[in-house]
Coordinates of N, CA and C in Angstrom, one line a residue:
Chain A
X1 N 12.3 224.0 189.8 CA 12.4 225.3 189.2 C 13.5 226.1 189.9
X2 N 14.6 226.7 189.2 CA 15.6 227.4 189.6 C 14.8 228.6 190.1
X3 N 15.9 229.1 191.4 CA 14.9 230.5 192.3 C 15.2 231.3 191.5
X4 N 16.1 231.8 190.6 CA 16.8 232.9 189.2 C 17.1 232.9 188.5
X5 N 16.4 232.7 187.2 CA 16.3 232.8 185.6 C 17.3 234.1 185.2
X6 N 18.0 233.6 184.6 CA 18.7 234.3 183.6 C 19.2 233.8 182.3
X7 N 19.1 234.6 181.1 CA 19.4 234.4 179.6 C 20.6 234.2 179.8
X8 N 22.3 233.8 179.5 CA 22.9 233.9 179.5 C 24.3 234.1 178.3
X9 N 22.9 234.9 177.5 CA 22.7 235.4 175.7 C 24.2 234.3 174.9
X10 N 25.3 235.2 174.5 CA 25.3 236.3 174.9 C 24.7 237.5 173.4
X11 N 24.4 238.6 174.5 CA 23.6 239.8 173.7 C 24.7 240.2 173.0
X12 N 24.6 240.3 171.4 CA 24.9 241.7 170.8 C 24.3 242.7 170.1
X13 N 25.1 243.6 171.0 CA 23.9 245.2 169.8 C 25.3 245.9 169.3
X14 N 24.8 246.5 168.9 CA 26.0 248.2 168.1 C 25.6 249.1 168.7
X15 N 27.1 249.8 169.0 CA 27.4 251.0 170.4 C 25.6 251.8 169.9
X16 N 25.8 252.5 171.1 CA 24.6 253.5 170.8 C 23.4 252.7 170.7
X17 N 22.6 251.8 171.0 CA 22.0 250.6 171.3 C 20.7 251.0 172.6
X18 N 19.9 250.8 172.6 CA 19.1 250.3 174.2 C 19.4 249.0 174.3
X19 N 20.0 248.6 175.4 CA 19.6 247.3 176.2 C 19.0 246.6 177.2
X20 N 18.2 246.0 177.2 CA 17.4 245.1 178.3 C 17.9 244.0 178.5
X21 N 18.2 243.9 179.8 CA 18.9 242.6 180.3 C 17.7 241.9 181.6
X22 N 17.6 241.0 181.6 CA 16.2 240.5 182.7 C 16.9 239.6 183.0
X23 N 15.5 239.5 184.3 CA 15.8 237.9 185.1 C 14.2 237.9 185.6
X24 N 14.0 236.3 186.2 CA 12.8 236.5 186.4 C 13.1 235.2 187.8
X25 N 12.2 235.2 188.5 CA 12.3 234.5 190.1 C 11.2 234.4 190.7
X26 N 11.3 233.1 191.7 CA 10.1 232.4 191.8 C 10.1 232.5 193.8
X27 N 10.9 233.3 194.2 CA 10.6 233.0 195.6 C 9.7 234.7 195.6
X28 N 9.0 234.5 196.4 CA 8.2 235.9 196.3 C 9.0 236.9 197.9
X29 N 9.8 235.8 198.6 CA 10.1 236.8 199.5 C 11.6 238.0 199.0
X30 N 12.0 237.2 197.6 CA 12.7 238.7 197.8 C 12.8 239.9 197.7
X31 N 13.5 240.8 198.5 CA 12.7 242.3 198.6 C 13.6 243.2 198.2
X32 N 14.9 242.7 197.9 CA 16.2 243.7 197.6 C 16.5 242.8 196.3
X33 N 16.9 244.1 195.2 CA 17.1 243.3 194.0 C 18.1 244.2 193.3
X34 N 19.2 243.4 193.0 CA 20.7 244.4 192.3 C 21.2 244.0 191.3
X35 N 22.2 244.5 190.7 CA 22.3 244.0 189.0 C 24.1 244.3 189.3
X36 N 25.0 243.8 189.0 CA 26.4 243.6 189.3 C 26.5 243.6 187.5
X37 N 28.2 244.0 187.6 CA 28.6 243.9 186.3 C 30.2 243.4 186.8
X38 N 30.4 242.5 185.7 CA 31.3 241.6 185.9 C 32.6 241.5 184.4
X39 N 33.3 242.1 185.3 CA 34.3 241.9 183.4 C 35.0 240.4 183.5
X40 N 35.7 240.1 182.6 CA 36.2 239.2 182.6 C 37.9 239.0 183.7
X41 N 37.5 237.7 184.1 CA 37.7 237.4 185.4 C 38.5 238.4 186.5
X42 N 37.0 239.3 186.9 CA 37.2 240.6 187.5 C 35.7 239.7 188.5
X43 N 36.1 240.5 189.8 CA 34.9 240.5 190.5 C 33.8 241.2 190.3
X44 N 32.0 240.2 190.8 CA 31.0 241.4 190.3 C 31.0 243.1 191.1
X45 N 30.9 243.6 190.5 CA 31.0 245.0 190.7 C 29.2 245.6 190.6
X46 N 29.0 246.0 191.9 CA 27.5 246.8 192.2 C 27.2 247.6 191.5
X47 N 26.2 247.5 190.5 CA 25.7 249.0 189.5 C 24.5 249.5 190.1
X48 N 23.3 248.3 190.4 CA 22.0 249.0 190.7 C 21.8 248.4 191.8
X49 N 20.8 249.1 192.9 CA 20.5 248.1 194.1 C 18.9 249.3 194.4
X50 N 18.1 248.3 194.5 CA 16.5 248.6 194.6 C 16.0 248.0 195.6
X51 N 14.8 248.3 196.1 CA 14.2 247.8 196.9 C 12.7 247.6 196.8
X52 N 12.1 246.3 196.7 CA 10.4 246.3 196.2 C 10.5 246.7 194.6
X53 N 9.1 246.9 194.7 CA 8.8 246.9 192.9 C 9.1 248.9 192.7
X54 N 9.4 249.0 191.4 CA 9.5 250.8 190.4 C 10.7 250.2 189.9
X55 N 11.1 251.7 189.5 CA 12.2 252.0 188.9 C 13.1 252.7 190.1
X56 N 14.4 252.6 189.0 CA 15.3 253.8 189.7 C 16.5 253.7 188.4
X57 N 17.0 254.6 188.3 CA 17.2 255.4 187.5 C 19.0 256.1 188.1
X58 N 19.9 255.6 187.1 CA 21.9 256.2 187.5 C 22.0 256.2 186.1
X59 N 22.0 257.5 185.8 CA 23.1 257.8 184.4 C 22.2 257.1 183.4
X60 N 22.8 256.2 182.4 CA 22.8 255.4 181.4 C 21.5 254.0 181.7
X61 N 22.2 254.1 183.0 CA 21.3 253.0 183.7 C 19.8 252.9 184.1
X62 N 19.1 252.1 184.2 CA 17.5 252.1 184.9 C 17.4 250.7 185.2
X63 N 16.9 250.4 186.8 CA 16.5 249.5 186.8 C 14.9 249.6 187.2
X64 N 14.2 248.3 187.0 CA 12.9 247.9 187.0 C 12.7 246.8 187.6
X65 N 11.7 246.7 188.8 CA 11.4 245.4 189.3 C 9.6 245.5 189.3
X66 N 9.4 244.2 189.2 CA 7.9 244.0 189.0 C 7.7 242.9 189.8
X67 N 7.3 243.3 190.9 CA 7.2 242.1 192.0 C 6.1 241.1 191.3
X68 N 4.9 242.1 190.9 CA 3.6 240.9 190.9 C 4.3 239.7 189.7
X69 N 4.8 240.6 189.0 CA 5.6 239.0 187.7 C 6.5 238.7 188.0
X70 N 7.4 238.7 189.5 CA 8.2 238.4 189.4 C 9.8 238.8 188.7
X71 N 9.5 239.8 188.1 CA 11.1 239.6 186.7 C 11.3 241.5 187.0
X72 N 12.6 241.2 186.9 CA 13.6 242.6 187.2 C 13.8 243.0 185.9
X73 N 14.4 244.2 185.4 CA 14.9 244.8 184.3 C 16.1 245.0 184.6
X74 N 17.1 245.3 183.3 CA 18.2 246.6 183.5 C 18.3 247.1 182.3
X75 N 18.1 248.1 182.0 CA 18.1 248.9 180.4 C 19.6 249.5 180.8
X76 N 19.9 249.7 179.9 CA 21.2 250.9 179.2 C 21.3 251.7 178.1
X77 N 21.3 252.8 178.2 CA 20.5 253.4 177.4 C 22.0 253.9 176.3
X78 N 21.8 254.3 175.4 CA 23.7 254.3 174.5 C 24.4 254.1 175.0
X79 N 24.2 252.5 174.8 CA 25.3 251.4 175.2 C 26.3 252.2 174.3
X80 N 27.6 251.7 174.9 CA 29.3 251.9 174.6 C 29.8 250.6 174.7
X81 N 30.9 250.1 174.1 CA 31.7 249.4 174.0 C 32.3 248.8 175.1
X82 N 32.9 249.5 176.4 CA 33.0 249.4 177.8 C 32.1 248.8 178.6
X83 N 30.7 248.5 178.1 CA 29.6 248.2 178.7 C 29.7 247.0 178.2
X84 N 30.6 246.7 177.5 CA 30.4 245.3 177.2 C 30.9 244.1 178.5
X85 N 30.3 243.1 179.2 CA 30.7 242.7 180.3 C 29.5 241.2 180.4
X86 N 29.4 240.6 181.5 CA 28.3 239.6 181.9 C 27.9 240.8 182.9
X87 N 26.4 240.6 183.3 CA 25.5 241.3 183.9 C 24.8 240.1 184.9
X88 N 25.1 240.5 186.2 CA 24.1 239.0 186.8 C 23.3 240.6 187.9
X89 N 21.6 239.2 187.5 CA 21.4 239.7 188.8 C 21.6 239.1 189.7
X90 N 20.5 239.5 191.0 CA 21.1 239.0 192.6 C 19.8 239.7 193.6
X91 N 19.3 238.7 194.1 CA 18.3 239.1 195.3 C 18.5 238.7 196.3
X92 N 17.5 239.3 197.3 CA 17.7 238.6 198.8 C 16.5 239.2 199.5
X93 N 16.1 238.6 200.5 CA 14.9 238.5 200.9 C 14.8 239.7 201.9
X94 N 16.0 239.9 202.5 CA 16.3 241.0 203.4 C 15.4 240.8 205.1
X95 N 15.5 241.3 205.5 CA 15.1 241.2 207.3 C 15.9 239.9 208.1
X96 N 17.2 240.5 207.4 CA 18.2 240.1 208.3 C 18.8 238.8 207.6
X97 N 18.5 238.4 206.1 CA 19.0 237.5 205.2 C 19.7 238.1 204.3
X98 N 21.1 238.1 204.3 CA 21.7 239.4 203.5 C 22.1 238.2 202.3
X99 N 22.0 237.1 202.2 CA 23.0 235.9 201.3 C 22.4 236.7 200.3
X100 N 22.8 236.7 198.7 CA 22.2 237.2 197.7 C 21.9 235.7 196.8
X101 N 21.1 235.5 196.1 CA 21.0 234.7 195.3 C 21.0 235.0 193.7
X102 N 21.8 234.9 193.0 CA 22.7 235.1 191.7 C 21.9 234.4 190.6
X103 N 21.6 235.4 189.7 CA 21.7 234.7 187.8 C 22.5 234.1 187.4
X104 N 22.7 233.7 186.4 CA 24.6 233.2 186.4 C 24.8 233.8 185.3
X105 N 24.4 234.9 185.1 CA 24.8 236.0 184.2 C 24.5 236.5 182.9
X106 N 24.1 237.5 182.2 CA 23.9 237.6 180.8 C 25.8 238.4 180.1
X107 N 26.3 237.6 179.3 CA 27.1 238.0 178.8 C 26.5 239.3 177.4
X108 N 27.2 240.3 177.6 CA 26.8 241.8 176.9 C 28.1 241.7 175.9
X109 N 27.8 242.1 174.6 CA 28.7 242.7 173.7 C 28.1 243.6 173.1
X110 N 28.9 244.8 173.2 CA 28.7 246.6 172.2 C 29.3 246.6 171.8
X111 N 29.5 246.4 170.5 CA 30.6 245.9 168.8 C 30.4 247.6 168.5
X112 N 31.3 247.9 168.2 CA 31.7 250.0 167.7 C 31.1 249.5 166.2
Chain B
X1 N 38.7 255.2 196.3 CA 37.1 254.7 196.6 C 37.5 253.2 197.3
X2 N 37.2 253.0 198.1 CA 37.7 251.8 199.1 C 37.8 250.7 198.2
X3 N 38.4 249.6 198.6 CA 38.2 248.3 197.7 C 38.6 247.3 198.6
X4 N 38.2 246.2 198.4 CA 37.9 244.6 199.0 C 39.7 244.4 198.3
X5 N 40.1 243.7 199.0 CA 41.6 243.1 198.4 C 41.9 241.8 198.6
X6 N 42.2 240.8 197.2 CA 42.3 239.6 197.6 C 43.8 238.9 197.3
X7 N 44.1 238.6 197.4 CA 45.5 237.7 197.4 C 45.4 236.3 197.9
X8 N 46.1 235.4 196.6 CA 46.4 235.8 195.8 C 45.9 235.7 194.4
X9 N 46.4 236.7 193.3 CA 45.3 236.5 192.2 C 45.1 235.7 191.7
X10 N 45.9 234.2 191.1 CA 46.1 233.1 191.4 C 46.7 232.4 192.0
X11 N 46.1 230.9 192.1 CA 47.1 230.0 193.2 C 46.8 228.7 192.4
X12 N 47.9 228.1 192.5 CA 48.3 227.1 191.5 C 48.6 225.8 192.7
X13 N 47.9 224.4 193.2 CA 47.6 223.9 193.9 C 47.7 222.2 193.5
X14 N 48.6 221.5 194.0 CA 48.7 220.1 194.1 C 47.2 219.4 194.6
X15 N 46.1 218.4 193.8 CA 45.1 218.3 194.6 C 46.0 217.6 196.4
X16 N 44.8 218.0 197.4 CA 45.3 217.3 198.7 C 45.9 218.5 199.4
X17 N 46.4 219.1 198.3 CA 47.3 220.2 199.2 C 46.7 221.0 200.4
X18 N 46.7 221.6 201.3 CA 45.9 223.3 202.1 C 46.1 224.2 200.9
X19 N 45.2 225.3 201.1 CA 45.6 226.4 200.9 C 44.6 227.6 201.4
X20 N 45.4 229.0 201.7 CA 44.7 229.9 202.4 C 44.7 230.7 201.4
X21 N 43.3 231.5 201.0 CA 43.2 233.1 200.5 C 43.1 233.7 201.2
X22 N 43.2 235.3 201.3 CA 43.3 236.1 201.2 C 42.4 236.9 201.0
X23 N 42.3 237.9 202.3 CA 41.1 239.1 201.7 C 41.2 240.1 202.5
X24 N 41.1 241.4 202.1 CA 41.7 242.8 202.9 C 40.1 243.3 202.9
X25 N 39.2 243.5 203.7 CA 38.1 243.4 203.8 C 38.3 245.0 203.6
X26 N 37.3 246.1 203.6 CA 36.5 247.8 203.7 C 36.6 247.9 205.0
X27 N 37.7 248.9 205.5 CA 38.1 248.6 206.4 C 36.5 249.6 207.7
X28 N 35.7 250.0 207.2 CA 34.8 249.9 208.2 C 33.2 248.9 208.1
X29 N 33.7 247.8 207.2 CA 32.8 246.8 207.4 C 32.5 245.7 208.2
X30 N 31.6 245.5 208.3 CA 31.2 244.4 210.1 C 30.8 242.8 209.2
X31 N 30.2 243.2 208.1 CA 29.8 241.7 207.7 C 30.8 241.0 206.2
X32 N 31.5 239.9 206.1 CA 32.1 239.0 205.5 C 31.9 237.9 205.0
X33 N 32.3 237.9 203.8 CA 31.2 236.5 202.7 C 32.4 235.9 202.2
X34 N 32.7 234.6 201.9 CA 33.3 234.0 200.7 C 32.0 233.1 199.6
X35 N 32.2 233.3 198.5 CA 32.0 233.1 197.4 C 33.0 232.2 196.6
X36 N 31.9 231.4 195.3 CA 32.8 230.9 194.5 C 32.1 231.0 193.0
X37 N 32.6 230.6 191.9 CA 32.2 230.9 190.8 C 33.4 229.9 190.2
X38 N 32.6 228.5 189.5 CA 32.9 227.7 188.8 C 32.7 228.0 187.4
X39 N 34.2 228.0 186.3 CA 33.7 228.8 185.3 C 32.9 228.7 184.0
X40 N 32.4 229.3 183.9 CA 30.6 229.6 183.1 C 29.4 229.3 184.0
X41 N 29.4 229.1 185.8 CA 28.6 229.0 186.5 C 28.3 230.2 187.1
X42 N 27.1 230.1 188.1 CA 26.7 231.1 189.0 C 27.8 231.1 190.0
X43 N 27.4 232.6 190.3 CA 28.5 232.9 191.6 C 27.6 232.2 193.0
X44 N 28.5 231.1 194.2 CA 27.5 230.7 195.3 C 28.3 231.1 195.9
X45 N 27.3 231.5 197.2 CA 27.5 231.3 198.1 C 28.0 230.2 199.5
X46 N 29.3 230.7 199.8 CA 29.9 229.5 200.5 C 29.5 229.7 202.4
X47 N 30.0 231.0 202.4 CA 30.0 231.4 203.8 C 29.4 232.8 204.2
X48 N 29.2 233.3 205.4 CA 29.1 234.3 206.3 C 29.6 234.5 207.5
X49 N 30.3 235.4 207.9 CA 31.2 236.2 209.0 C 30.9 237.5 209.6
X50 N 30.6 237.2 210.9 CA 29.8 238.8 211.8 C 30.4 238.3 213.1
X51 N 31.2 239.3 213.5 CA 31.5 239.3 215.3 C 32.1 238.1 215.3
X52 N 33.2 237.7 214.6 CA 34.4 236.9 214.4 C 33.4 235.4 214.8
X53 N 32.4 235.3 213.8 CA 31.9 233.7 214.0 C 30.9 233.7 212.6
X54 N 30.8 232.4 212.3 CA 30.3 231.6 211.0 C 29.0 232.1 211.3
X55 N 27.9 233.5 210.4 CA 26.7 233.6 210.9 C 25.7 232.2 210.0
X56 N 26.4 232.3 208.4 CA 25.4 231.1 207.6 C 26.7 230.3 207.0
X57 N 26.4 229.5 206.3 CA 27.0 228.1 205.7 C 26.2 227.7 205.0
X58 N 26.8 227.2 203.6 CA 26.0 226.7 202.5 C 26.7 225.1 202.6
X59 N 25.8 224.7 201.8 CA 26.0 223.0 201.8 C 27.4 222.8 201.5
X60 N 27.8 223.7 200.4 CA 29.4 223.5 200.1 C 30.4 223.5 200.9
X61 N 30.2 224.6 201.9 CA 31.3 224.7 202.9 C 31.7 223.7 204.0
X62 N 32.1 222.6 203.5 CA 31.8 221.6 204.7 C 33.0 221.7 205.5
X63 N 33.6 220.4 205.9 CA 34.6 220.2 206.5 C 35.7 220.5 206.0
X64 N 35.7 220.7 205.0 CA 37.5 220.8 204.3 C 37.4 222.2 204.3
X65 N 36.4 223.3 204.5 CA 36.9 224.5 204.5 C 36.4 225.2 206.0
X66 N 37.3 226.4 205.8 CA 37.2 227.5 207.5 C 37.6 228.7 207.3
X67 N 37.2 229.3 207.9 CA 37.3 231.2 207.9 C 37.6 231.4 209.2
X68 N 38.6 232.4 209.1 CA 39.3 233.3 210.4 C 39.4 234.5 210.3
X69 N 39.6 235.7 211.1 CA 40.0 236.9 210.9 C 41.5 236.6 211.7
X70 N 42.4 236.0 211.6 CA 43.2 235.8 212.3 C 44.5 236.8 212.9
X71 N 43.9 238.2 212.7 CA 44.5 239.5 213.1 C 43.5 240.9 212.9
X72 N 42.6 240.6 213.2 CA 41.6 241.7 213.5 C 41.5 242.4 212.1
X73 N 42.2 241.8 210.8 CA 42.3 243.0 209.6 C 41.6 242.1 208.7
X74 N 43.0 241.1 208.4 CA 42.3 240.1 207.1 C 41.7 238.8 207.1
X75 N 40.4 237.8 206.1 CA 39.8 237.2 206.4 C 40.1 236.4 205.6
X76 N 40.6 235.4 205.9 CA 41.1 234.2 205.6 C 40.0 233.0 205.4
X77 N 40.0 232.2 203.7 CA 39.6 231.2 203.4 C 40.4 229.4 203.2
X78 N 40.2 229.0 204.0 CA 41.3 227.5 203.8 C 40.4 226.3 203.7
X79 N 41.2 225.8 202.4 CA 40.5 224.6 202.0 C 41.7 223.6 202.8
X80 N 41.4 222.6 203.1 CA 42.6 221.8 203.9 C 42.8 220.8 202.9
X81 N 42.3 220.2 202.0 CA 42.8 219.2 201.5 C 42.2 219.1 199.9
X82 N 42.9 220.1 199.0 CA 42.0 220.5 198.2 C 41.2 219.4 197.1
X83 N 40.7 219.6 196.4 CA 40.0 218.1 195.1 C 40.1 218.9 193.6
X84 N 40.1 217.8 193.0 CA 39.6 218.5 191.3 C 38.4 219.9 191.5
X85 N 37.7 219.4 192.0 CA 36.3 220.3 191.6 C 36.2 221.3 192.7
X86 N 37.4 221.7 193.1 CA 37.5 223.3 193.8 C 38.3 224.0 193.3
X87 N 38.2 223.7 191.9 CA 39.3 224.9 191.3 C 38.3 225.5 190.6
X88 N 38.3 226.9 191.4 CA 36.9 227.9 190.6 C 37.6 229.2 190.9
X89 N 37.0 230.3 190.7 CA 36.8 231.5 191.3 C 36.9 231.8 192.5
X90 N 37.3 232.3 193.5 CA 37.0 232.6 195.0 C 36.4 234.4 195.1
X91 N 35.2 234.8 195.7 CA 35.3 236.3 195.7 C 34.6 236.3 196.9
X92 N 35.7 237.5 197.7 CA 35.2 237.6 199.5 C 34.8 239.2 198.9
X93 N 33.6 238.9 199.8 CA 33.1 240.3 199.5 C 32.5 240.9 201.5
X94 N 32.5 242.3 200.9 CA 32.3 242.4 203.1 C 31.1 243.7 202.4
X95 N 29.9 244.3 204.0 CA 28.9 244.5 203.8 C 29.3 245.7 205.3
X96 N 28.8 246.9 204.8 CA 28.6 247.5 205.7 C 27.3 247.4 206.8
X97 N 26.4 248.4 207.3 CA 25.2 248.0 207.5 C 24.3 247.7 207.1
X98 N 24.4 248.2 205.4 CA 23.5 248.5 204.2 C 23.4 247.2 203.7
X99 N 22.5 246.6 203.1 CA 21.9 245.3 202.5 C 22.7 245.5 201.3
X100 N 24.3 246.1 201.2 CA 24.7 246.1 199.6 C 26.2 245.2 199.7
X101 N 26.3 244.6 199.0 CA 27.8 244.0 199.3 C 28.8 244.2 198.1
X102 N 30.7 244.3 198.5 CA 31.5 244.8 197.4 C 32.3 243.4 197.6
X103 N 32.7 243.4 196.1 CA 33.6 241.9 196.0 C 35.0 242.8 195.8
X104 N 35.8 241.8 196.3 CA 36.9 241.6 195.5 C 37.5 241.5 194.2
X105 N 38.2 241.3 193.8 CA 38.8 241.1 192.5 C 38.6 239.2 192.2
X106 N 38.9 239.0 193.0 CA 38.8 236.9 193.4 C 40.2 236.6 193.1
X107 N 40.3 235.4 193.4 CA 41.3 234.6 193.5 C 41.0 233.5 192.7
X108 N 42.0 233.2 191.6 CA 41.2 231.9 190.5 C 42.3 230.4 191.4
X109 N 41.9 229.9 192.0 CA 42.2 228.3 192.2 C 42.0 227.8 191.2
X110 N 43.6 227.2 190.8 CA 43.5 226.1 190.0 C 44.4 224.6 190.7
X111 N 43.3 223.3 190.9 CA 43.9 222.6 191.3 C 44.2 221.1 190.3
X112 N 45.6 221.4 190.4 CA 46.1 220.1 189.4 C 46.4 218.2 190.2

């Protein structure tokens, strides 16, 4: 079993859209959980970073972690065009284990 | 807003050949990563760098690759003898104290 499920879609919606992008993971120690956004052959770029299970909440963005199931969220709320990108997530167990362990990405398209 | 700097944005490579990247780390960050990303793959982890020494190592990083700070600024990746199947992605990303890490732009290896 891979330690980080991800869809690798790719998703399309029309601008102005809610989006849910997930992953779901099987090592229970990780405790930091982040969502990168990645344009095309651009490096990932940090959007969310959380810690344990809720929400948290930037702009457009929300992320969601659910420790007991395992599986993270990332909504976007009127998605734009520019949002169109791959989305990976990335955990790490933390207490002095900083390596991240990566999705291999959900490819996003927001068609105008 | 600070940024990770990689050079160069491509590198075009005889297999067998050396070759060194390039990375202009945040300039008040203490921890340094190289990364790869084989393309439509997950981004792995290759390496870790704290107090000018190798803190982790992934299976991949074997003998044909090494990391230096070789002037107290920039962090240098060299493959010494390169193969078909290291032409991917490169992204050095560096970590302040915070469990968050910033990438680069990457460097695309292509080896012929």
């Amino acid at each position: 079993q891979k330690e980080v499920e991800q869809d690798p879609g790719p998703l399309s919606v029309p601008e102005g859209a809610i989006v849910s992008l997930n992953c779901t993971y099987s090592n229970s120690a990780f405790q930091y959980f982040m969502w990168y956004r990645q344009y095309s052959r651009k490096g990932p770029e940090l959007l969310m970073y959380t810690y344990s299970s809720g929400n948290k909440e930037d702009g457009r963005f929300t992320a969601q972690v659910d420790k007991s199931s395992k599986y993270i969220s990332l909504f976007i709320r009127d998605s734009q065009p520019s949002d169109s990108a791959t989305y990976l997530c990335a955990m790490t167990p933390g207490g002095g284990s900083y390596i991240p362990t990566f999705g291999r990405g959900t490819s996003l398209i927001v068609h105008p | 807003e600070p940024e990770v700097t990689q050079t160069p944005s491509h590198q075009v490579t005889q297999m067998g050949q050396e070759v060194i990247l390039r990375c202009v780390p945040i300039s008040n960050h203490l921890y340094f990563y190289w990364y790869r990303q084989i393309l439509g793959q997950k981004v792995e982890f290759l390496v870790s760098f704290y107090n000018n020494e190798i803190s982790e190592k992934s299976e991949i990083f074997d003998d044909q690759f090494s990391v230096e700070r070789p002037d107290g600024s920039n962090f240098t990746l060299k493959i010494r003898s390169t193969k078909l199947e290291d032409s991917a992605m490169y992204f050095c990303a560096t970590q302040s104290g915070l469990n968050i890490q910033y990438f680069g732009a990457g460097t695309r290896l292509s080896v012929l």
